[in-house]
PDB file of C-alpha atoms in Angstrom:
ATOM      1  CA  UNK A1203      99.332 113.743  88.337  1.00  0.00           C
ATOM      2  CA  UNK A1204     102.205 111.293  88.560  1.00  0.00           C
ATOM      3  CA  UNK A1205     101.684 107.902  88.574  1.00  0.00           C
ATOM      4  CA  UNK A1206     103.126 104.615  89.972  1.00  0.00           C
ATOM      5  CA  UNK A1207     102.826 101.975  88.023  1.00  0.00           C
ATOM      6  CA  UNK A1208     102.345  98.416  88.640  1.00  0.00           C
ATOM      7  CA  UNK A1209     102.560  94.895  86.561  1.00  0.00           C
ATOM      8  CA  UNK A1210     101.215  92.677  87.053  1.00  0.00           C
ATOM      9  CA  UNK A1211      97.968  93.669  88.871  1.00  0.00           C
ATOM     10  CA  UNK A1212      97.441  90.082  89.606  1.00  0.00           C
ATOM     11  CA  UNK A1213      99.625  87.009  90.397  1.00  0.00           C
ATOM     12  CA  UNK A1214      99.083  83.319  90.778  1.00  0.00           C
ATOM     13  CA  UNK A1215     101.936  81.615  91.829  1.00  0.00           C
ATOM     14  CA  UNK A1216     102.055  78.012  93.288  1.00  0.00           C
ATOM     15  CA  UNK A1217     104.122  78.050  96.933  1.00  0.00           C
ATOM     16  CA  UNK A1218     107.766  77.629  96.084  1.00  0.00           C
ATOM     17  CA  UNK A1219     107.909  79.435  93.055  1.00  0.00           C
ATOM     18  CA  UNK A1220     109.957  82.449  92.354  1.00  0.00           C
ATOM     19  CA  UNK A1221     107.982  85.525  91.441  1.00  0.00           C
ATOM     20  CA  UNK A1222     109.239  89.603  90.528  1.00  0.00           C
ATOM     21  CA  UNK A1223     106.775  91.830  91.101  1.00  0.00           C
ATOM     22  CA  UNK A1224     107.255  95.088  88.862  1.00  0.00           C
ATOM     23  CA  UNK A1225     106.958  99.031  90.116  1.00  0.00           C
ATOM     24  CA  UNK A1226     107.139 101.844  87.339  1.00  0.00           C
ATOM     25  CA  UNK A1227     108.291 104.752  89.891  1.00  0.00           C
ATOM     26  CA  UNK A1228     107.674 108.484  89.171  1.00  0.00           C
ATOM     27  CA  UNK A1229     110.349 109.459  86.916  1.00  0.00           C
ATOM     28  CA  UNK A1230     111.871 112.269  88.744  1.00  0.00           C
ATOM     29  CA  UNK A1231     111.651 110.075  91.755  1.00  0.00           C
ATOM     30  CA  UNK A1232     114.182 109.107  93.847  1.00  0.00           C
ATOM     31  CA  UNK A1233     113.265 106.973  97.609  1.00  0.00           C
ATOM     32  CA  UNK A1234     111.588 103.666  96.482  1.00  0.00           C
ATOM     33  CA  UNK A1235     109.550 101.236  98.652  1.00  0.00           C
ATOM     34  CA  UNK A1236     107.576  98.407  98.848  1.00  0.00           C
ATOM     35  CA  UNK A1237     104.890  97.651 101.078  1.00  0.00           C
ATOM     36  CA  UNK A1238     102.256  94.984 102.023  1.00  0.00           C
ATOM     37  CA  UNK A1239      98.753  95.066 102.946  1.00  0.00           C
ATOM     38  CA  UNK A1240      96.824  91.965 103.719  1.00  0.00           C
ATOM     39  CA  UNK A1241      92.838  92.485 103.434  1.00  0.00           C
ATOM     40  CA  UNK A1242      92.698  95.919 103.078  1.00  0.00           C
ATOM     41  CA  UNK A1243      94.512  96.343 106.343  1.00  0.00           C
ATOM     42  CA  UNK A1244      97.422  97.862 107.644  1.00  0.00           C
ATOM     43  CA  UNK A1245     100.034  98.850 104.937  1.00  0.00           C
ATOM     44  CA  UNK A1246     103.146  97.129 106.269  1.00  0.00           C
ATOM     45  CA  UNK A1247     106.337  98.854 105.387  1.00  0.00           C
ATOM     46  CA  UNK A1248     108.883  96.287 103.947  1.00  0.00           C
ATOM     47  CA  UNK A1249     111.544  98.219 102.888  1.00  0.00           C
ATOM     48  CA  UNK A1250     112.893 101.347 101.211  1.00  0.00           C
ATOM     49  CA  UNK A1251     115.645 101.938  98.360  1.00  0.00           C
ATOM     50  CA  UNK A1252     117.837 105.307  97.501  1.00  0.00           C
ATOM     51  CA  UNK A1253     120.889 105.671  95.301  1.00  0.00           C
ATOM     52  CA  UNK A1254     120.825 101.840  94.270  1.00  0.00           C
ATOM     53  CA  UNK A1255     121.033 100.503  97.679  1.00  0.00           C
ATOM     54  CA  UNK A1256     118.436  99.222 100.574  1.00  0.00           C
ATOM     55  CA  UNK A1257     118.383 101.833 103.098  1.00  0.00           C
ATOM     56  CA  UNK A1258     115.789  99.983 105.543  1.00  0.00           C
ATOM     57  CA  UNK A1259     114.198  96.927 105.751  1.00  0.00           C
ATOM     58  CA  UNK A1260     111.595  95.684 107.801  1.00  0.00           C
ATOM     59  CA  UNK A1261     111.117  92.475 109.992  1.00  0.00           C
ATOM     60  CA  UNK A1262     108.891  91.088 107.536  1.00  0.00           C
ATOM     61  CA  UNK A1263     111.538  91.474 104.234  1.00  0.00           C
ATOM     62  CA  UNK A1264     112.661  88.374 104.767  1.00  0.00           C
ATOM     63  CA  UNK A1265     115.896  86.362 103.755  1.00  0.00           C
ATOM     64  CA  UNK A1266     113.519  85.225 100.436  1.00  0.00           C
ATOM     65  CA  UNK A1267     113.001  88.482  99.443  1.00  0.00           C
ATOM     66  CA  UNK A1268     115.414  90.566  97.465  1.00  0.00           C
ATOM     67  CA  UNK A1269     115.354  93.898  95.935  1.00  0.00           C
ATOM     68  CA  UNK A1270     116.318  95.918  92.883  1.00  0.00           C
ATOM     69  CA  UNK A1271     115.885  98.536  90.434  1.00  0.00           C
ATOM     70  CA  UNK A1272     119.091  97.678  87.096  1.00  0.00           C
ATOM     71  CA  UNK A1273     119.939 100.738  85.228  1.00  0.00           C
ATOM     72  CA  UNK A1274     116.839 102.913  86.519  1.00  0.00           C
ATOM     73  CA  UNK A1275     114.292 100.185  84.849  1.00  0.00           C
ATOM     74  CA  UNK A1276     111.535  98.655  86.889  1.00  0.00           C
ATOM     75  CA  UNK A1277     112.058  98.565  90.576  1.00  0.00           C
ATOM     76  CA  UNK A1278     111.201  94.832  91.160  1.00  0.00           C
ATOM     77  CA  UNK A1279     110.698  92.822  94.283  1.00  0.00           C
ATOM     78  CA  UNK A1280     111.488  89.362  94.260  1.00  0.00           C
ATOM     79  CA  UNK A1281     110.536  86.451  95.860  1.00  0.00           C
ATOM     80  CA  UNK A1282     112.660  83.223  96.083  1.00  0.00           C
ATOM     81  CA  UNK A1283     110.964  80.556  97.430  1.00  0.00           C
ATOM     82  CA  UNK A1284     107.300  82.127  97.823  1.00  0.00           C
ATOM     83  CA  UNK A1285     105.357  81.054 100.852  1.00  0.00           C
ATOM     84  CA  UNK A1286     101.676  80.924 101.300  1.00  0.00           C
ATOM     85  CA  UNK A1287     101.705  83.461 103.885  1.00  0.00           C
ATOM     86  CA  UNK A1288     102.998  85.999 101.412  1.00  0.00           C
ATOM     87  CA  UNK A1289      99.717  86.180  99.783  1.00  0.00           C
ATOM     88  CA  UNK A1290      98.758  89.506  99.781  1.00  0.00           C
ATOM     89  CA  UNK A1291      98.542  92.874  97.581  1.00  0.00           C
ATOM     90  CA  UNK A1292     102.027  94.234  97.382  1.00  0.00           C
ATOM     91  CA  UNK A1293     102.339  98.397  96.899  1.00  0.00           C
ATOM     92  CA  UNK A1294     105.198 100.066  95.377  1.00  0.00           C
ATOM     93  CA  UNK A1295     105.448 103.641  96.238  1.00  0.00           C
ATOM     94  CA  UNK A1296     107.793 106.370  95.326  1.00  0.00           C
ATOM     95  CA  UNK A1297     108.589 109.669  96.401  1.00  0.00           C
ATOM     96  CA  UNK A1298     110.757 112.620  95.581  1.00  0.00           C
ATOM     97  CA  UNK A1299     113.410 112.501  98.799  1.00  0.00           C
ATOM     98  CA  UNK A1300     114.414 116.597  97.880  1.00  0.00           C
ATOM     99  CA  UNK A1301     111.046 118.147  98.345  1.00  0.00           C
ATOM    100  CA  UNK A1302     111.619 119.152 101.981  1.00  0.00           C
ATOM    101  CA  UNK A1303     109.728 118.810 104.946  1.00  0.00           C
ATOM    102  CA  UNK A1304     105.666 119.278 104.445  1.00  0.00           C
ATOM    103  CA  UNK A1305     106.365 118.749 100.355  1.00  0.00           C
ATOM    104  CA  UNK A1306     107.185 114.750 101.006  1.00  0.00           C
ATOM    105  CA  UNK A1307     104.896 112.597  99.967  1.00  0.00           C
ATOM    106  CA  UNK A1308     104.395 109.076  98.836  1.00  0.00           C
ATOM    107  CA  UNK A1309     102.821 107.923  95.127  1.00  0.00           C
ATOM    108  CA  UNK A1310     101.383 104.783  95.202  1.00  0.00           C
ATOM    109  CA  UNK A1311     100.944 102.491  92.660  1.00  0.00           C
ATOM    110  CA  UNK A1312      97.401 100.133  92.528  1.00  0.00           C
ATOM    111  CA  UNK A1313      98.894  97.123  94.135  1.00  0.00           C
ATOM    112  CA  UNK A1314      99.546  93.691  92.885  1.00  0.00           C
ATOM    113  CA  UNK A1315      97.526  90.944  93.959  1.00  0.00           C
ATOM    114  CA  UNK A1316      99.788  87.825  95.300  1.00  0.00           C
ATOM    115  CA  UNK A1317      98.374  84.820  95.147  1.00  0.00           C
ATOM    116  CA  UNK A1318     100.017  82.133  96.606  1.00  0.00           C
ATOM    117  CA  UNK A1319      98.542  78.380  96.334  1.00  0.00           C
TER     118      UNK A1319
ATOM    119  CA  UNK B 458     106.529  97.860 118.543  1.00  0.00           C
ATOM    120  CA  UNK B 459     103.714  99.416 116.380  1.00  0.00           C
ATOM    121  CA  UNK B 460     105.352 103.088 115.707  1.00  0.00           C
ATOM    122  CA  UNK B 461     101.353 104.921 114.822  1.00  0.00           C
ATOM    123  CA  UNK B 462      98.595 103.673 116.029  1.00  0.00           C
ATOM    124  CA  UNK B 463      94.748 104.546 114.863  1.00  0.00           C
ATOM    125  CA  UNK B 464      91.523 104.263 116.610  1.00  0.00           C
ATOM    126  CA  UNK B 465      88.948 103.663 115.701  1.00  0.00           C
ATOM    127  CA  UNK B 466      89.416 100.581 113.516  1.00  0.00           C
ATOM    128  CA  UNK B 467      86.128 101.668 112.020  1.00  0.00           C
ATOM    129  CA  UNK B 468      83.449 104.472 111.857  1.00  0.00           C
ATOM    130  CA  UNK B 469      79.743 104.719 110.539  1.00  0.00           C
ATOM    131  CA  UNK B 470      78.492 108.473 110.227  1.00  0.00           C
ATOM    132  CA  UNK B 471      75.731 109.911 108.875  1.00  0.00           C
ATOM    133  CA  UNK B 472      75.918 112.194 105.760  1.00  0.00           C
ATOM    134  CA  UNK B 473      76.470 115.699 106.902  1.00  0.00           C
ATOM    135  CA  UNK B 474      77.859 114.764 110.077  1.00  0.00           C
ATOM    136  CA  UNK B 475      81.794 115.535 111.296  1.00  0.00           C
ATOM    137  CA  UNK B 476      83.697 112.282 111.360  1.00  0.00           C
ATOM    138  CA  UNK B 477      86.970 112.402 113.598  1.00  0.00           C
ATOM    139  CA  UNK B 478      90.017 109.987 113.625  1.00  0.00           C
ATOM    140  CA  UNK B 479      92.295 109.376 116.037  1.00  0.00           C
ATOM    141  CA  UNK B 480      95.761 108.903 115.790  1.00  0.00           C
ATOM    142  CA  UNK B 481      99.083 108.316 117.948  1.00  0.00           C
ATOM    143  CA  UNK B 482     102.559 107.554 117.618  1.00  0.00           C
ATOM    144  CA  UNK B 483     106.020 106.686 119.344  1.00  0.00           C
ATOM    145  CA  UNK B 484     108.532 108.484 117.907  1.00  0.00           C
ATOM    146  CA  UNK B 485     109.161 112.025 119.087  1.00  0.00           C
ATOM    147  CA  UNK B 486     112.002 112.495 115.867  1.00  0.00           C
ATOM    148  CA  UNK B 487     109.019 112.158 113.665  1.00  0.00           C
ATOM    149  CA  UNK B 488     108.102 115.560 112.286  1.00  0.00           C
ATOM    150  CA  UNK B 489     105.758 115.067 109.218  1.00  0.00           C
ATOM    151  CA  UNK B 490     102.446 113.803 109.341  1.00  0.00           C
ATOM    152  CA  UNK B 491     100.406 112.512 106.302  1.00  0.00           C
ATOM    153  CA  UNK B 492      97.126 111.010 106.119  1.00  0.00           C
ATOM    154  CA  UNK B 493      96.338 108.800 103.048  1.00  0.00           C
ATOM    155  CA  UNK B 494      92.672 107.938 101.631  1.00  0.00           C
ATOM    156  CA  UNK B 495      92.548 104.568 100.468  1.00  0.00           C
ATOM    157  CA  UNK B 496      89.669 102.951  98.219  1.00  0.00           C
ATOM    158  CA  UNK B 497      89.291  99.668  97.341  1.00  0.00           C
ATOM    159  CA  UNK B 498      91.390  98.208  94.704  1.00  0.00           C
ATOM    160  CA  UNK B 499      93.571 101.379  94.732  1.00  0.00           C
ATOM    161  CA  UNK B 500      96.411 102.728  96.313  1.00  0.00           C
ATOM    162  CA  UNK B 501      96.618 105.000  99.207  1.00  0.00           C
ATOM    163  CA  UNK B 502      96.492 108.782  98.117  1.00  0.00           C
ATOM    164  CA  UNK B 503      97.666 111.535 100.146  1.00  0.00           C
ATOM    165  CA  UNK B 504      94.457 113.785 101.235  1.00  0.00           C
ATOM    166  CA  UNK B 505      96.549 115.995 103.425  1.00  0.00           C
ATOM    167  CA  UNK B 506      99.663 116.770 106.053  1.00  0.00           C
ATOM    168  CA  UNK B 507     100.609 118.546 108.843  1.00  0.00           C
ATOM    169  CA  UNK B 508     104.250 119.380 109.786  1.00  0.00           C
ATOM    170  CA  UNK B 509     105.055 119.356 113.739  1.00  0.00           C
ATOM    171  CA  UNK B 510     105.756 122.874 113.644  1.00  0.00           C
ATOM    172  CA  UNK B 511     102.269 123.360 113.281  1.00  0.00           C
ATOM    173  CA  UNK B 512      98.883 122.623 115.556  1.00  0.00           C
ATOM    174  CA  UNK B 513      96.242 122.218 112.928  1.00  0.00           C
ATOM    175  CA  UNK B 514      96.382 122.515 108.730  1.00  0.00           C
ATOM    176  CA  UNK B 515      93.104 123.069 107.024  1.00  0.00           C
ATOM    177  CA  UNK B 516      92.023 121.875 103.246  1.00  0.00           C
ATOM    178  CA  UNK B 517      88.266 122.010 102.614  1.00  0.00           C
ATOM    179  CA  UNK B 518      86.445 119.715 104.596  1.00  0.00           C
ATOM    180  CA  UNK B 519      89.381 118.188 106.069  1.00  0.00           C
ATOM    181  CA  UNK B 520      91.560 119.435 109.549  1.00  0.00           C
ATOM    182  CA  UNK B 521      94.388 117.876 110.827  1.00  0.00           C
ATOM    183  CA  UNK B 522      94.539 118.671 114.514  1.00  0.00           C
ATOM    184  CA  UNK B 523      98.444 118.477 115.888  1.00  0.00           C
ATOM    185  CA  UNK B 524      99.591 117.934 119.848  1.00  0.00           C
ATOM    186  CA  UNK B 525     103.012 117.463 119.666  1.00  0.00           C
ATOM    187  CA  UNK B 526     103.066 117.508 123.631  1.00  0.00           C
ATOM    188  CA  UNK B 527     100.982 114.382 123.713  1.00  0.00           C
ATOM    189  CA  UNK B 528     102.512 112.613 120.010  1.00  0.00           C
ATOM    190  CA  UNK B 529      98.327 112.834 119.639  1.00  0.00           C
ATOM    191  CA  UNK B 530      96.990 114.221 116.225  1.00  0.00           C
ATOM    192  CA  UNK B 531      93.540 113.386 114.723  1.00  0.00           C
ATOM    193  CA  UNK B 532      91.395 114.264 111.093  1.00  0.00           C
ATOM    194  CA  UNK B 533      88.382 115.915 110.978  1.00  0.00           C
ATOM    195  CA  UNK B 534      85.933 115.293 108.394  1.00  0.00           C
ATOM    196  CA  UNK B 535      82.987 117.723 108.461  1.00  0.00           C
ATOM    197  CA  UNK B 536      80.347 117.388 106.356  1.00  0.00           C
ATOM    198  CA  UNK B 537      80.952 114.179 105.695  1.00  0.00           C
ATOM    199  CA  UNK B 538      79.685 112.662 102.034  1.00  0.00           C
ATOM    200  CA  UNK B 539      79.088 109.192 101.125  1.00  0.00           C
ATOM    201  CA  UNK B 540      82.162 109.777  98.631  1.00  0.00           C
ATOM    202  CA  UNK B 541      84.364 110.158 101.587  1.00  0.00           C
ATOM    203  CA  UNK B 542      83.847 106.501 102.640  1.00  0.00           C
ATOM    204  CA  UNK B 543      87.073 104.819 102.404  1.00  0.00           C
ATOM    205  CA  UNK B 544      90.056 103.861 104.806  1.00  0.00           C
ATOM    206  CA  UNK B 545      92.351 106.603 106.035  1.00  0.00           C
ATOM    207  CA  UNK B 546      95.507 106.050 107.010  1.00  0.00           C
ATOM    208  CA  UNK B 547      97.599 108.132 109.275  1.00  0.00           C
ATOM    209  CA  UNK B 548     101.245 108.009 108.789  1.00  0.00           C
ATOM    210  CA  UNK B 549     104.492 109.227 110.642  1.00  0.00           C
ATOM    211  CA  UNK B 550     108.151 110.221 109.273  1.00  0.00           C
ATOM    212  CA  UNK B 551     111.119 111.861 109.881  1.00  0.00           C
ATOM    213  CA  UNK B 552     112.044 113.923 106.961  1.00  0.00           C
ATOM    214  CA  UNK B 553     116.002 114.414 108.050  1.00  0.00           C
ATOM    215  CA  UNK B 554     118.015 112.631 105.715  1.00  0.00           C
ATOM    216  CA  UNK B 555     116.740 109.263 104.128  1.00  0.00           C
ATOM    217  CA  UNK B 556     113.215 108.965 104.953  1.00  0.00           C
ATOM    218  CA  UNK B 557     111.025 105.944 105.977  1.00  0.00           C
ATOM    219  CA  UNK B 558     106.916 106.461 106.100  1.00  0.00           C
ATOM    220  CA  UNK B 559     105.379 104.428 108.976  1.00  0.00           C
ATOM    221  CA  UNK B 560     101.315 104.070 108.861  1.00  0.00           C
ATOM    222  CA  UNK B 561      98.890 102.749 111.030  1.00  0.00           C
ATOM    223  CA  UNK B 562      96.550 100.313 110.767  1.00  0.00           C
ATOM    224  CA  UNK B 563      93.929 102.073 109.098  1.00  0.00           C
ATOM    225  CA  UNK B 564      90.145 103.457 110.012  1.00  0.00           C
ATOM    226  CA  UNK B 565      87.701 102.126 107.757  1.00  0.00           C
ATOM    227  CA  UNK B 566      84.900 105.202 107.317  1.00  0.00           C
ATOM    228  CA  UNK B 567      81.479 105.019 106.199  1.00  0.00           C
ATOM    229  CA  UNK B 568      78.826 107.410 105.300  1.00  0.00           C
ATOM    230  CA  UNK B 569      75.220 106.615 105.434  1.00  0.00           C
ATOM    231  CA  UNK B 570      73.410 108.899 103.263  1.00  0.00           C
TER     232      UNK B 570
END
């Protein structure tokens, strides 16, 4: 079936640092988000991203955190100064925003592991 | 405000068994229901929705039961398999223009064999 894809799957990054996390959406594809989940908990939504622009953003998308996806590339969230409490596993999801009620549904990528020392 | 919320946080069956999880939300503009099955060191996967124009949607082993009078809806699992342990998510949206997925925190199953 489709597939999200996800690179890295793992990153180590010492507090302070800038890091992009990068999301391969479905092709076809056209609502974007990220979310996190901390210890195989709740997935937190963070935010979501149609026609180039940020739609809805959550509490914890803070100031630090930025999104994009250039010229239908890589859907990347960034993080500018990192903090130690973002460690966690970041999912990028993607759905196809035309398919109608009951047809909606969200592909998710494998997560990438933030690790934040 | 959490918008979906799950109980239990966790469940232990036996093989065989029906496993049921519990979920409510806030929202009454929500109309689509998904639940996701989540193993570890993957992402979520849809296992299966309900619309709120309906009260319960069947696939295999697996029944979403709908009260849209209450905002109450919860997943049955019968015949539950070992292979079914995992965490299941249930999640809420409002498919009317741009849509925005809200889940809850999760209910970790497990099936003894």
């Amino acid at each position: 079936g489709p597939k999200v894809l996800q690179i890295p799957s793992h990153q180590i990054i010492d507090m302070g640092q800038m890091v992009t996390l990068n999301c391969d959406p479905v092709s076809n594809h056209l609502y974007f988000y990220w979310y996190k989940q901390i210890l195989g908990q709740q997935m937190e939504f963070l935010v979501n991203f149609y026609n180039g622009k940020v739609m809805e953003k959550s509490k914890l998308f803070k100031d630090q955190f930025s999104v994009e996806r250039p010229d239908g590339s890589y859907f990347t969230l960034k993080i500018q100064p990192t903090a130690l409490e973002d460690s966690a596993v970041y999912f990028c999801a993607s759905s196809l925003g035309t398919g109608g009620i009951s047809n909606e549904r969200l592909f998710f990528g494998h997560g990438t592991k933030l690790s934040v020392l | 405000q959490q918008q979906v919320r799950q109980s239990p946080q966790s469940l232990t069956v036996w093989e065989g068994e029906t496993a049921i999880l519990n979920c409510s939300y806030e929202d009454s503009t929500f109309n689509y229901f998904p639940w996701y099955q989540q193993f570890p060191g993957e992402g979520p996967a849809l296992l299966i929705s309900i619309s709120s124009v309906s009260d319960k949607k069947e696939d295999g082993r697996f029944t979403i039961f709908f009260n849209k009078r209450e905002k109450k809806l919860s997943l049955h699992i019968t015949d539950s398999q070992p292979g079914d342990s995992a965490t299941y998510f249930c999640a809420a949206s409002e498919i009317t223009g741009y849509q925005n997925f809200y889940f809850g925190k999760g209910t970790s199953l497990t099936v003894i064999p």
